[in-house]
Every structure is written in C-alpha cells, then in structure tokens.
Coordinates of C-alpha atoms in Angstrom, one line a residue:
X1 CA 55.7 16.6 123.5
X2 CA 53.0 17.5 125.6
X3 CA 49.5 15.5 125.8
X4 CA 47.5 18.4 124.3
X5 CA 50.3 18.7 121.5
X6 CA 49.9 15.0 120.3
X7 CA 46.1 15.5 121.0
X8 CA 46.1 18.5 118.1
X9 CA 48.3 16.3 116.3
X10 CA 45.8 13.5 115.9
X11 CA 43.3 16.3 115.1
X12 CA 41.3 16.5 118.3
X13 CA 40.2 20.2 119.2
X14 CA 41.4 20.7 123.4
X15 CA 39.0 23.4 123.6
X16 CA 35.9 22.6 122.4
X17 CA 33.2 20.9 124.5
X18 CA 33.0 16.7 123.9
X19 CA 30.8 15.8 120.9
X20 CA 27.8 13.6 122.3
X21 CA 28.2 9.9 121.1
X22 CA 25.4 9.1 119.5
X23 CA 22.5 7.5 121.0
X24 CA 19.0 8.3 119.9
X25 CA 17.0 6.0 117.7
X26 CA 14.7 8.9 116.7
X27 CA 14.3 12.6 117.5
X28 CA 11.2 15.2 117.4
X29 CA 11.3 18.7 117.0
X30 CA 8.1 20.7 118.8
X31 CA 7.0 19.9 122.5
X32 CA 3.6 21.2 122.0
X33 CA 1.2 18.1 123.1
X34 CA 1.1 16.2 120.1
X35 CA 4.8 16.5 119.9
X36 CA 5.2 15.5 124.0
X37 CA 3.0 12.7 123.3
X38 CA 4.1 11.1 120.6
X39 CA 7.6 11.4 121.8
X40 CA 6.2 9.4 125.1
X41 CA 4.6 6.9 122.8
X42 CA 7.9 6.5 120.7
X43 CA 10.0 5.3 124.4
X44 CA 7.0 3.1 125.7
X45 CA 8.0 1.2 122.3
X46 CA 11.3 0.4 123.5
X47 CA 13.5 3.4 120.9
X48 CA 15.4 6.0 122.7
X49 CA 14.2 9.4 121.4
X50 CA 15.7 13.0 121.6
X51 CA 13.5 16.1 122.2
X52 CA 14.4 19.4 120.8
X53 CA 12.5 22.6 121.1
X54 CA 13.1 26.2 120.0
X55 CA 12.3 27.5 123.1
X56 CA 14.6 25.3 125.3
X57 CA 13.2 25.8 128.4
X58 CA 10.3 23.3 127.2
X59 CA 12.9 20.4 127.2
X60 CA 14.2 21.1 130.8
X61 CA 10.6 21.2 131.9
X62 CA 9.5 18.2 129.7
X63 CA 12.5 16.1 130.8
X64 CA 12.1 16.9 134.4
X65 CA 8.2 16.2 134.3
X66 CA 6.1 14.1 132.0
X67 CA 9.4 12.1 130.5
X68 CA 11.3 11.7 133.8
X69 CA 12.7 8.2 134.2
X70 CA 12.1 6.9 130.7
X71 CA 14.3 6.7 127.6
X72 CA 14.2 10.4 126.5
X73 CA 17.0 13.0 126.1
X74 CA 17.2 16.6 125.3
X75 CA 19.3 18.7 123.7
X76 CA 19.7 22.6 123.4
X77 CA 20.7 23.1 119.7
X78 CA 20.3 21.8 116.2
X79 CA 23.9 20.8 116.1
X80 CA 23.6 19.1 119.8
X81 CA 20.1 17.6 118.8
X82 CA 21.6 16.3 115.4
X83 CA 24.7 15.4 117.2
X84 CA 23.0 12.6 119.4
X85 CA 20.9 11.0 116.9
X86 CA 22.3 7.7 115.5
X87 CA 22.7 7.3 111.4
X88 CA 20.7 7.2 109.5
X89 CA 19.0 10.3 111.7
X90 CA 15.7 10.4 111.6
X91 CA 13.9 13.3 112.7
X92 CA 10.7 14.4 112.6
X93 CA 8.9 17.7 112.8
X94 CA 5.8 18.7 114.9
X95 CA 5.7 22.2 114.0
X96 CA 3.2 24.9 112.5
X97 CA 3.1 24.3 109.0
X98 CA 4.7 26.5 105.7
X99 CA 7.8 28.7 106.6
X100 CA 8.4 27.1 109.7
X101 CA 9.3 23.7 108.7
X102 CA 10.8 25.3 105.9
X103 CA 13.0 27.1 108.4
X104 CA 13.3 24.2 110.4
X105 CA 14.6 22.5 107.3
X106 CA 17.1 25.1 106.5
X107 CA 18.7 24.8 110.2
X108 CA 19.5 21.3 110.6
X109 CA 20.6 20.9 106.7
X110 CA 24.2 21.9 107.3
X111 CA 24.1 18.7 110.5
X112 CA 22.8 16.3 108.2
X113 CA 24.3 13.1 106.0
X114 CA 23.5 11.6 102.6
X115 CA 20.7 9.2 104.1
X116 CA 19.1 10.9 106.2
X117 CA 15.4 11.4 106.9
X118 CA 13.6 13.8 108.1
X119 CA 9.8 13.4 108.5
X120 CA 7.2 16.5 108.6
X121 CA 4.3 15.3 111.0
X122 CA 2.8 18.2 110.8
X123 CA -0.7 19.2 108.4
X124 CA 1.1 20.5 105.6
X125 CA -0.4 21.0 102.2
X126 CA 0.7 18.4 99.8
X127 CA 2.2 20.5 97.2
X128 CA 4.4 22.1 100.0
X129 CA 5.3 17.7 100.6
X130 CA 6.1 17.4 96.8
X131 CA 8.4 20.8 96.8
X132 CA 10.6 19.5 100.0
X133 CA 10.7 15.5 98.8
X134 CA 12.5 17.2 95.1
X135 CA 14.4 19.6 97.5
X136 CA 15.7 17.1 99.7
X137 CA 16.4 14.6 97.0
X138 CA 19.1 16.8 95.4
X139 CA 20.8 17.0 99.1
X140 CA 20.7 13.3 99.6
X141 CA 18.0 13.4 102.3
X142 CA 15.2 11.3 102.8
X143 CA 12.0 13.7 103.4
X144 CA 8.7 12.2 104.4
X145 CA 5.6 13.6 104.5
X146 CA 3.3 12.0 107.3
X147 CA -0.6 12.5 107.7
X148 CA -0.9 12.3 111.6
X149 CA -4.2 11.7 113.0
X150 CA -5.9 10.6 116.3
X151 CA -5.4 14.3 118.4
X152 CA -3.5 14.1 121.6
X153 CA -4.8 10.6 123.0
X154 CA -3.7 8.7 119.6
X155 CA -0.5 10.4 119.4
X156 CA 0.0 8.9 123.1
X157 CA -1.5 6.2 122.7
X158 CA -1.6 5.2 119.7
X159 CA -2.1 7.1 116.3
X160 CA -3.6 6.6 112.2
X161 CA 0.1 7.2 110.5
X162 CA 0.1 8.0 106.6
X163 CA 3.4 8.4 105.2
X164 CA 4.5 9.3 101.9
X165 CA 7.7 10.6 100.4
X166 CA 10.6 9.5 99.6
X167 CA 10.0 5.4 99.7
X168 CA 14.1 5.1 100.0
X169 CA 13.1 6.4 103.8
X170 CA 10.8 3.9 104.6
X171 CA 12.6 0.6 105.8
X172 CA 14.0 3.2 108.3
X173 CA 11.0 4.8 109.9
X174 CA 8.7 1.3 109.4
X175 CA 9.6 -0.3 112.5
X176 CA 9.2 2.7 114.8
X177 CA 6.3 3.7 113.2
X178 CA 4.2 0.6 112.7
X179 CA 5.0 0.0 116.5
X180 CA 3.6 3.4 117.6
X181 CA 0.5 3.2 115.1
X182 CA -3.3 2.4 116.5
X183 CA -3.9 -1.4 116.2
X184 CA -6.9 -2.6 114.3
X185 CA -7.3 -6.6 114.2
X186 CA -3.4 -7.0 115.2
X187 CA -2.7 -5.2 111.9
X188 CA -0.7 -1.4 112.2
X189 CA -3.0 1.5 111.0
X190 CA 0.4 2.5 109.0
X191 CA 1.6 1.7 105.9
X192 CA 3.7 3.4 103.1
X193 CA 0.8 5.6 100.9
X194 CA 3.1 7.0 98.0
X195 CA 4.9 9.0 96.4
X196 CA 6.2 13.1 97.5
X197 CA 3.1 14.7 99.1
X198 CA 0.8 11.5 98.7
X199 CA 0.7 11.2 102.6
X200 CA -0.2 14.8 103.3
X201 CA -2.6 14.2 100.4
X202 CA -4.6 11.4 102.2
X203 CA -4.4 13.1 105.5
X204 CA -6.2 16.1 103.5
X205 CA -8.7 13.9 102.3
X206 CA -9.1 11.9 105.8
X207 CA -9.7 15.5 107.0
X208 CA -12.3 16.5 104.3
X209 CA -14.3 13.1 105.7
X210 CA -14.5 14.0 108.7
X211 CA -15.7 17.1 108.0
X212 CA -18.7 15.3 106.4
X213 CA -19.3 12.5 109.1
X214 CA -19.4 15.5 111.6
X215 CA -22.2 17.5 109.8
X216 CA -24.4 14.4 108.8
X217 CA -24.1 13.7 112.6
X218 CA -25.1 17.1 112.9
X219 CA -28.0 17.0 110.7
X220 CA -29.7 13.9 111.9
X221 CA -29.2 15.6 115.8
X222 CA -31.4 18.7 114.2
X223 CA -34.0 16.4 112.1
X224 CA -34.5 14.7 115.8
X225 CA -34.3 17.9 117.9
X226 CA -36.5 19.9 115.7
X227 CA -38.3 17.5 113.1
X228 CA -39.2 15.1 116.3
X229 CA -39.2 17.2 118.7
X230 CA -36.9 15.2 121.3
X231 CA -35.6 16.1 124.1
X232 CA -31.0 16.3 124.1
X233 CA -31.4 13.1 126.4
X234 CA -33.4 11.2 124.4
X235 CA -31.1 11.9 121.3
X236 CA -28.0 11.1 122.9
X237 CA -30.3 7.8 123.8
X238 CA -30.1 6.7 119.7
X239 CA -26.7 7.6 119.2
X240 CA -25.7 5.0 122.0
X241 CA -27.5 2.5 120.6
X242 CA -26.4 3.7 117.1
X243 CA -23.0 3.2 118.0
X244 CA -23.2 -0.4 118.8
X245 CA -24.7 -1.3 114.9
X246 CA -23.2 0.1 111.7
X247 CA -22.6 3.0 112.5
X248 CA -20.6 2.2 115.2
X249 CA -17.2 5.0 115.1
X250 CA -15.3 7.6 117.4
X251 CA -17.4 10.5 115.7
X252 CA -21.0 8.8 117.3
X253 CA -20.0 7.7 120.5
X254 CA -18.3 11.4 121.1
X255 CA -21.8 12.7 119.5
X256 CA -23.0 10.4 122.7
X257 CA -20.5 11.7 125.3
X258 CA -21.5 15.8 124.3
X259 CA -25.2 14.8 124.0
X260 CA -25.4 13.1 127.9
X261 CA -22.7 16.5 129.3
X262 CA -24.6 18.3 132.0
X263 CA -23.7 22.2 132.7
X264 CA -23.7 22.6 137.1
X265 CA -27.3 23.2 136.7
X266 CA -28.3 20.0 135.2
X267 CA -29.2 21.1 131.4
X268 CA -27.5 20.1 128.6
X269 CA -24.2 22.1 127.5
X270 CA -24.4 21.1 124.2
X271 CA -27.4 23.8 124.0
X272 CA -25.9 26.5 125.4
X273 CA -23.1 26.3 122.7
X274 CA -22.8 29.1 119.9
X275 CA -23.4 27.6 117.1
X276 CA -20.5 29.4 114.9
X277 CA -18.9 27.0 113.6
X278 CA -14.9 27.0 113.2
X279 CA -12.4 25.6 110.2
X280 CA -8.5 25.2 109.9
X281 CA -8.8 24.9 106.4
X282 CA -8.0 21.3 105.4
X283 CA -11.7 20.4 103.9
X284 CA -11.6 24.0 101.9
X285 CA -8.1 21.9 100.7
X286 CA -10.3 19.1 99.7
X287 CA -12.5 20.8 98.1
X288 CA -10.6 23.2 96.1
X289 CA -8.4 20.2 94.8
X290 CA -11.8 18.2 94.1
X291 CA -12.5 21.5 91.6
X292 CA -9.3 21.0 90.4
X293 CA -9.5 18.0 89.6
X294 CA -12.7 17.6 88.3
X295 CA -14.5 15.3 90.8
X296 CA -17.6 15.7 92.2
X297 CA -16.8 15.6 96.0
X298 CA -19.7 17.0 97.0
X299 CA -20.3 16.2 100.5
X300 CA -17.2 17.6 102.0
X301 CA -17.7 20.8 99.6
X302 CA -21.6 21.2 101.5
X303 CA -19.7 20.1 104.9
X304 CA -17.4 23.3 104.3
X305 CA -20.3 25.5 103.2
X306 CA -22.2 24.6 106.0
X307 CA -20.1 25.7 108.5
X308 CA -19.7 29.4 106.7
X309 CA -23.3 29.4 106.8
X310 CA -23.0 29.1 110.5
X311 CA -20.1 32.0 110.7
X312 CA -22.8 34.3 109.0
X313 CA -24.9 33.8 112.9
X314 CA -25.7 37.9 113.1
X315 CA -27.1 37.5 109.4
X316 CA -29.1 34.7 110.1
X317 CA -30.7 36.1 113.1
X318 CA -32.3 38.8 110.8
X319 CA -33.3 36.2 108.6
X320 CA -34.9 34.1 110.7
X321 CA -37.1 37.1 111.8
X322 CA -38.0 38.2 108.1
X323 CA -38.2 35.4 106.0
X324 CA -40.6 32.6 106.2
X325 CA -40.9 28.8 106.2
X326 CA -43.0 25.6 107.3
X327 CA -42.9 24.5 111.2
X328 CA -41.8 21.1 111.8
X329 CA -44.7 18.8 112.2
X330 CA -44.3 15.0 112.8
X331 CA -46.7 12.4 112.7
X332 CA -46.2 8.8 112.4
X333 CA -44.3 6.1 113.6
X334 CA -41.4 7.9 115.2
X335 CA -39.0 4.5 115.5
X336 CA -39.4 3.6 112.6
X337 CA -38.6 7.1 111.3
X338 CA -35.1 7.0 113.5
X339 CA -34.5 3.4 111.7
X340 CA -34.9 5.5 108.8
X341 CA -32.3 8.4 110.3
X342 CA -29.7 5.4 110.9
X343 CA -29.9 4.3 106.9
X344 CA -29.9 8.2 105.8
X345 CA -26.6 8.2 107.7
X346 CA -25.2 4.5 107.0
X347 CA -25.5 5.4 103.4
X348 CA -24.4 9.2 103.0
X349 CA -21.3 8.2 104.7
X350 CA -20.8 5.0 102.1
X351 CA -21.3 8.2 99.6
X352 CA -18.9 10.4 101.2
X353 CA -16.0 7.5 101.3
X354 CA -16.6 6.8 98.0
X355 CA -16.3 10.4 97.0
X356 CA -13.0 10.2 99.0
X357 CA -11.6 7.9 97.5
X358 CA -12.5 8.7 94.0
X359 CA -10.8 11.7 94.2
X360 CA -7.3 9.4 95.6
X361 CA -7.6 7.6 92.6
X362 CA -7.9 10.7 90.2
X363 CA -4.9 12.2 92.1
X364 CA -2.5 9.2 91.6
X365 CA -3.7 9.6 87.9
X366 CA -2.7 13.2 88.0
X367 CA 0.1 13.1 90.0
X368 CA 1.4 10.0 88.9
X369 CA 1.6 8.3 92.1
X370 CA 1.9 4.8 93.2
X371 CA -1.3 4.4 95.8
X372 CA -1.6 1.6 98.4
X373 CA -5.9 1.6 98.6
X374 CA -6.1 -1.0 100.6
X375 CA -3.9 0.3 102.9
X376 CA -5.1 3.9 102.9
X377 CA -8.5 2.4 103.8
X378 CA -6.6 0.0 107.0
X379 CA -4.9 3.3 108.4
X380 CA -8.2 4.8 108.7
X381 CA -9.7 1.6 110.8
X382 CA -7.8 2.7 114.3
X383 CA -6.6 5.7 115.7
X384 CA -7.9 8.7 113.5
X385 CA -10.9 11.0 114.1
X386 CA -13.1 9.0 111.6
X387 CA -12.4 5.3 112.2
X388 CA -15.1 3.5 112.7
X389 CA -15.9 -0.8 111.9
X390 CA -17.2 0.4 108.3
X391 CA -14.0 0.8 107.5
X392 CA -13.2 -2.7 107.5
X393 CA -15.7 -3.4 105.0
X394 CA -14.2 -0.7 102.9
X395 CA -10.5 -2.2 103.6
X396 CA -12.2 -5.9 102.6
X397 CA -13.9 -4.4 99.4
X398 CA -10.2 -3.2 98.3
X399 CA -8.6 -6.1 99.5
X400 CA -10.6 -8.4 97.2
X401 CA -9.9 -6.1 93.8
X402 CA -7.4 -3.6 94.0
X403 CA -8.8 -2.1 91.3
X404 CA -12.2 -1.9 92.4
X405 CA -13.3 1.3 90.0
X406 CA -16.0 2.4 92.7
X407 CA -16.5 1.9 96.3
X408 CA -20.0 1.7 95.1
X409 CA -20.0 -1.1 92.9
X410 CA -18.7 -3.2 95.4
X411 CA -21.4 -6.1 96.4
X412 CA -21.4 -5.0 100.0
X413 CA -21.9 -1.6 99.7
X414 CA -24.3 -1.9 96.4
X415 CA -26.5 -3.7 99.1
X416 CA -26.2 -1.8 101.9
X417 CA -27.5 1.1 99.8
X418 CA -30.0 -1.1 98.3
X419 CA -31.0 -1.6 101.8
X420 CA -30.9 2.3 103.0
X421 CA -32.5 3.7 100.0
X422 CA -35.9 3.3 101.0
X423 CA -35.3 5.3 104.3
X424 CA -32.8 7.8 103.3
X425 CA -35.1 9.1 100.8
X426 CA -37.5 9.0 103.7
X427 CA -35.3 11.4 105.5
X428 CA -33.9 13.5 102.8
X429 CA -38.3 14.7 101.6
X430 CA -39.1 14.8 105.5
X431 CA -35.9 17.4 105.4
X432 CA -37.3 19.4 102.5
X433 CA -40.8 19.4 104.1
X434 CA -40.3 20.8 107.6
X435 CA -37.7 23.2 106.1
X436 CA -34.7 21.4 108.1
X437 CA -31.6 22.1 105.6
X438 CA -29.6 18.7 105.1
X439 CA -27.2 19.8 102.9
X440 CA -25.0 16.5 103.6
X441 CA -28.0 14.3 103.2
X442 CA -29.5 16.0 100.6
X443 CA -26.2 16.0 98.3
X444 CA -25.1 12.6 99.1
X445 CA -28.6 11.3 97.7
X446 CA -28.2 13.9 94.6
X447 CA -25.1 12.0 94.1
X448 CA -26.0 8.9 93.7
X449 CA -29.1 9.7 91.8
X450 CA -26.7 11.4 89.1
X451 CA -24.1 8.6 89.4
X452 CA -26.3 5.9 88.4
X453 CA -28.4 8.2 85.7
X454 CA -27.4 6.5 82.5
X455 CA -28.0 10.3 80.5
X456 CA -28.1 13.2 82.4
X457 CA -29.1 16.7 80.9
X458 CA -25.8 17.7 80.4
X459 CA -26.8 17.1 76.8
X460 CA -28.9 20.5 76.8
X461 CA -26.3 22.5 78.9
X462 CA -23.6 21.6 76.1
X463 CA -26.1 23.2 73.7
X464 CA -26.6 26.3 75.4
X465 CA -23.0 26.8 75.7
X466 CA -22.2 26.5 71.9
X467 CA -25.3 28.8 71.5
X468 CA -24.0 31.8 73.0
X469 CA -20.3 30.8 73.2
X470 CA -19.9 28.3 70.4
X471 CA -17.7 25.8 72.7
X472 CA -18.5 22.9 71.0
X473 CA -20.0 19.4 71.7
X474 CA -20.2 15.8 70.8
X475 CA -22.6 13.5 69.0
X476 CA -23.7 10.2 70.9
X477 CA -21.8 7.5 69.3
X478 CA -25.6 5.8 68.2
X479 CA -26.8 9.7 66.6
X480 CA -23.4 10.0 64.7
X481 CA -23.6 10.7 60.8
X482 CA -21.5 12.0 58.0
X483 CA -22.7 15.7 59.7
X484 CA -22.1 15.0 63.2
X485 CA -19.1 12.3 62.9
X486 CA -18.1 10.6 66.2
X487 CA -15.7 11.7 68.3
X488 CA -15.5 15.3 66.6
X489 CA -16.2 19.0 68.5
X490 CA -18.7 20.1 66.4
X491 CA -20.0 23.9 66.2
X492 CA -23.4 24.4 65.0
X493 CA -24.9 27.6 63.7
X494 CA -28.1 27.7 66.0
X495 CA -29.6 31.1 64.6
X496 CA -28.4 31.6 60.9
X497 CA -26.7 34.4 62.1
X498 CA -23.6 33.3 63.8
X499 CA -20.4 32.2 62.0
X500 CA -19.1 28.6 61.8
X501 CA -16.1 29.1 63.9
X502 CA -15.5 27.4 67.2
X503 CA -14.4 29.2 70.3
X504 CA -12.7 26.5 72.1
X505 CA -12.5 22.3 72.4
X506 CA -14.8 20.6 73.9
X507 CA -14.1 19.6 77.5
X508 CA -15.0 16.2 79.5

C-alpha cells in the first residue's frame, strides 16, 4: 500500500495545504493604529499575538515594518487567522462599529469552539454589547465587550481597559489584559465592570466626562481670554501651574501644550483655529440614555449642546452683528479671581463625576447588572483621556463604602465643595455679567443648588399639569388627610368645570 494510501486511511487529506499548529496567545482583527499598537503592546508583554486584516496587504507591511523581530504573526484568512490561535481563542476586534463587527462575527463563527472568546474593542453602543453577549451565549462563545480608552499612545503604551460581558471569559483575557493596562499606584487600570454591554456602557459614560472636562476647560480659557483680558501665553501660564494642584489630569496639561504651540510666525495656533466644534456621538449616547433613564446628567447634556452651538458658526456670525450684550469689564484682584477659576473648575468636575456615576448606578438598577464602582473609578486613574489624581480620591471614597449613595456625600468631596463654593459662585455671576456663556459652569452649580434644595417647585408644576391635563399628583406625607390620603394620585377639579377623571398615574 502506498504511503499516501495509508495516509487517507488514517484520514489525513494529501492535497490540502498543512494546518498551522497553533501558536498564538491572542489575536486582533484591524491594523488601523489603535489596532497596530495595541497588538505591539500585547508582545512587549511577553504573549505571542496574530494579526489579521481584511485588506491583507496591511499584515505583509505591518509584519515587515513596525512588528519585525518581535513575537507577532500574520495570517491571510479567517480560517488561517483562527487556525493559529491556541484554545481557548481569544480574539479581539478593532473595527468600525455596528455591521462590521457584526460581519466580522458572522465570518469567524463557523472557525470557532464552545469556549471561545471573542472581545469587541471597538466603541460600540451598549445595547449592540447586550444583543452579541445573548447571541454568542447560545453558540457557546464567550463575547466581551471592552471600553478602550487612552488613543494611540495608551493603546501602545499602556491603555484604561473596561470589560464587560460574558464574566465566564474573564479568567482568560485577565492576565493579558491587566498586563497591557495603564498602571496607577502599581494597581492595573482594568478590571471586570459587568454584565453584557456594561463595559461599552462605562466607556460611554467615560466618553460623556470627557466631553464635560473639555468644555469647562474651555470656558475658564474664554472667562480668562475675554473676561480678563489675557494674553494665550499668560493663560497657558495658569494651566501649568493648575496642573500641578488639584486639578492636575491629561486634559490640563494638553490644555497647556495647545495654549504654549507657536504657528512659523510666532502667534499662537490655538487662535487661528475654527472654532466648529466636532462629535462622534458617544456624549449624545450619554445623554439620550440620561433621558431615558431619568437622571439629571446635565453637564455632559450642555457639553453636547455646546458644541452644536459652535456648528451653527455662519448663524452666529449674523448674530453677533445684530444682537446686543455687555462688554467684558474686569476690575479687581485678578489672582484671586483665577484662584476663584481653579474652584469653579475643581468643583464642576466633582459635579460632573458624580453625575457620571449616578447614572452607573441607575443603569445597573435598570439593567440589572452587577457593577464593580470601585473599580470603574481605578480604570479611569491611568491611561484614559480623563484621568487625572482626582480620581484617586473618587476610587478612595468608593473604596471605603461601596455603597456610597452619592459621590457628593462623601466627606472629601462634601469639603472640597464646601471649600469651592465661595469662588465658583464667584465665577458662575462674573459669567452672567460680562455675557460669557458657561453653560458647564453654570449647570453644574444649578445642580447642586437643586440637589441639596429640600422642596423644589416641582410642587406647582404638578399642579399645572393636572390643571390642563389632569395627570395627577401626590399629597406631602405631613398635608395628607382623609381628602388627600398619602401615597394616592389624586385628581382635583381646579375650575368646577372639569370632570373628576384622571388622565394618567402620577410619575416620579
């Protein structure tokens, strides 16, 4: 019998090419820069990782350039890329998000085993992460849903990593991933967040905070420019020094780097900037599932509606010709008004954390996930666009109770406001008065005014709406009678002409 006879016997196919042995701890799909990087990151950690690309060409050229000598490998197809990854595979995705990781999905489904994980890096929306994690469950794969955050340098170097999912998957991906992540005090800016989409969730959130640092950093640039009338070097002064107190985070000391850039003829760039500003759409997420949810996240909802004021540019150049307003005028102590600026912004950013992470909390309530606070708070210390050392206070302040109801009633940040109060009310009437908007200050403060207002007129509203709708209120527990009973929607009749019947519950 001849050797490829007893080969067919023992059910070997002669003519197809060799399978590759297995041999990669992890592979990535998507050789943009975030993907290149992170794959680079993954082999300076000591894991062998395979690189996979639609367009194939990439992986020639990345293998024979920026990953040349270290422990990467390519492959040319699904079934080759699946082929070399050892079991469980874990794989993760660094493509466009919606259909294509769907598609993406599809393609390596029928290369996949019970066990496997595969990990979508990308900045999906969150329901999207809850739809695959059920999907994938009923095929016996592991999906995971991973905020990414830090831009090309952390992805390199070192990113914020926010996984949720499928918590079967996560003794698998934890070492590679905690030995990737930023570093903050020795501890891995990484840990398991939650259930299905819970990652992508906090990664939507993180983004919806950073879209409210960036335009209080904004505002307290114009209150200085325009309200003190300094000069783009003397500004960029204060945010160094800023950046070595409280406020000390990635966000200022770029603010600082952009303020001190020079064009070739020695004036600021930063001037010379249109200022149309431009969106992706993950603080619109934020703020549409704050709506939805019922929590009043107002900063990053101003933060978004500040920048489509600044789209609206050809509009606001006929207003700014046709309607009027005060001119800037400032006397006074002008240090003592910047110490002022610092507290404005120390405290609207305790505000807009807190605002953050109310809305975590009412999520897990809603969606009925398990939530690591603590964590979620550590993640955010290293690597991500908004870290900064304030989170380590906010990491401490969950730390010490878990169940901390509000950022705010935590001792540390109840005195830091206490401290900033003074001054950021300062700042917010300086604002109105020179006709400077500050819609990030001004709704931060308007926040906490309302928060900690024991009756707000809400009791009036609720009577106007069963006036002309008849949609019910409630008594006050101390008003409530054998006519108003506790606890009871109640319809009143406020004209003697309407009718007694309600037209819907009342809602909280």
């Amino acid at each position: 019998m001849s050797d490829q006879a007893v080969a067919r016997l023992a059910g070997i196919n002669v003519g197809a090419p060799a399978r590759p042995l297995p041999s990669a701890d992890f592979g990535l799909i998507g050789l943009a820069v975030m993907g290149q990087n992170l794959i680079l990151n993954v082999a300076d950690h000591g894991f062998t990782v395979c690189a996979y690309n639609r367009t194939t060409s990439k992986v020639d050229r990345f293998l024979d350039n920026e990953a040349k000598g270290k422990s990467i490998v390519g492959a040319h197809s699904v079934e080759e890329f699946c082929a070399k990854l050892k079991r469980p595979r874990r794989i993760m995705l660094l493509v466009m998000a919606g259909k294509p990781v769907d598609d993406f999905i599809e393609s390596l489904l029928p290369h996949l085993e019970q066990g496997d994980i595969i990990i979508d890096g990308g900045n999906s929306h969150f329901p999207d992460s809850n739809r695959r994690t059920k999907y994938l469950k009923e095929k016996g794969i592991r999906f995971v849903g991973s905020g990414v955050s830090g831009g090309e340098e952390g992805a390199r170097y070192g990113p914020s990593l926010m996984p949720g999912g499928n918590e079967e998957a996560w003794p698998h991906i934890k070492d590679i991933f905690q030995s990737i992540a930023a570093k903050s005090d020795g501890e891995a800016c990484c840990d398991w967040v939650g259930d299905e989409g819970a990652g992508h969730f906090v990664k939507m959130v993180h983004n919806g905070i950073e879209y409210g640092d960036m335009q209080l950093i904004c505002e307290a640039y114009d209150i200085m420019k325009r309200g003190l009338g300094m000069p783009v070097k003397e500004i960029a002064d204060v945010f160094a020094k800023w950046n070595k107190g409280v406020l000390d985070s990635f966000l200022i000391e770029i603010t600082r780097d952009v303020l001190y850039f020079n064009d070739n003829d020695g004036t600021p760039l930063v001037e010379k900037i249109l200022d149309k500003a431009g969106q992706k759409g993950t603080g619109k997420w934020t703020a549409i599932n704050a709506l939805d949810l019922g929590m009043p996240v107002t900063l990053i909802g101003e933060a978004v509606f500040a920048r489509c004021l600044s789209a609206i540019k050809d509009e606001r150049i006929r207003a700014s010709s046709l309607l009027d307003g005060p001119t800037p005028e400032f006397t006074g102590d002008k240090q003592a008004f910047i110490d002022d600026l610092e507290q404005a912004l120390y405290a609207s950013k305790i505000i807009s954390y807190a605002q953050g992470f109310m809305l975590i909390q009412e999520a897990a309530r809603e969606y009925k996930w398990k939530l690591n606070k603590p964590s979620i708070a550590l993640m955010w210390r290293g690597g991500c666009i908004i870290r900064s050392v304030f989170l380590k206070d906010i990491t401490n302040a969950y730390r010490s109770n878990p169940d901390l109801e509000n950022l705010l009633f935590d001792d540390f940040f109840k005195a830091a406001i206490k401290k900033a109060q003074q001054g950021w009310r300062n700042v917010v009437s300086k604002g109105a008065l020179w006709g400077i908007p500050t819609p990030a200050f001004s709704t931060a403060l308007s926040f906490y005014d309302g928060y900690r207002t024991r009756d707000l007129p809400a009791n009036l509203l609720q009577a106007q709406r069963d006036y002309f709708g008849a949609h019910t209120f409630r008594i006050k527990p101390e008003c409530a009678n054998e006519n108003y009973p506790e606890g009871k929607d109640i319809h009143v009749n406020w004209t003697g002409r309407g009718g007694d019947v309600s037209a819907s519950t009342y809602v909280v």
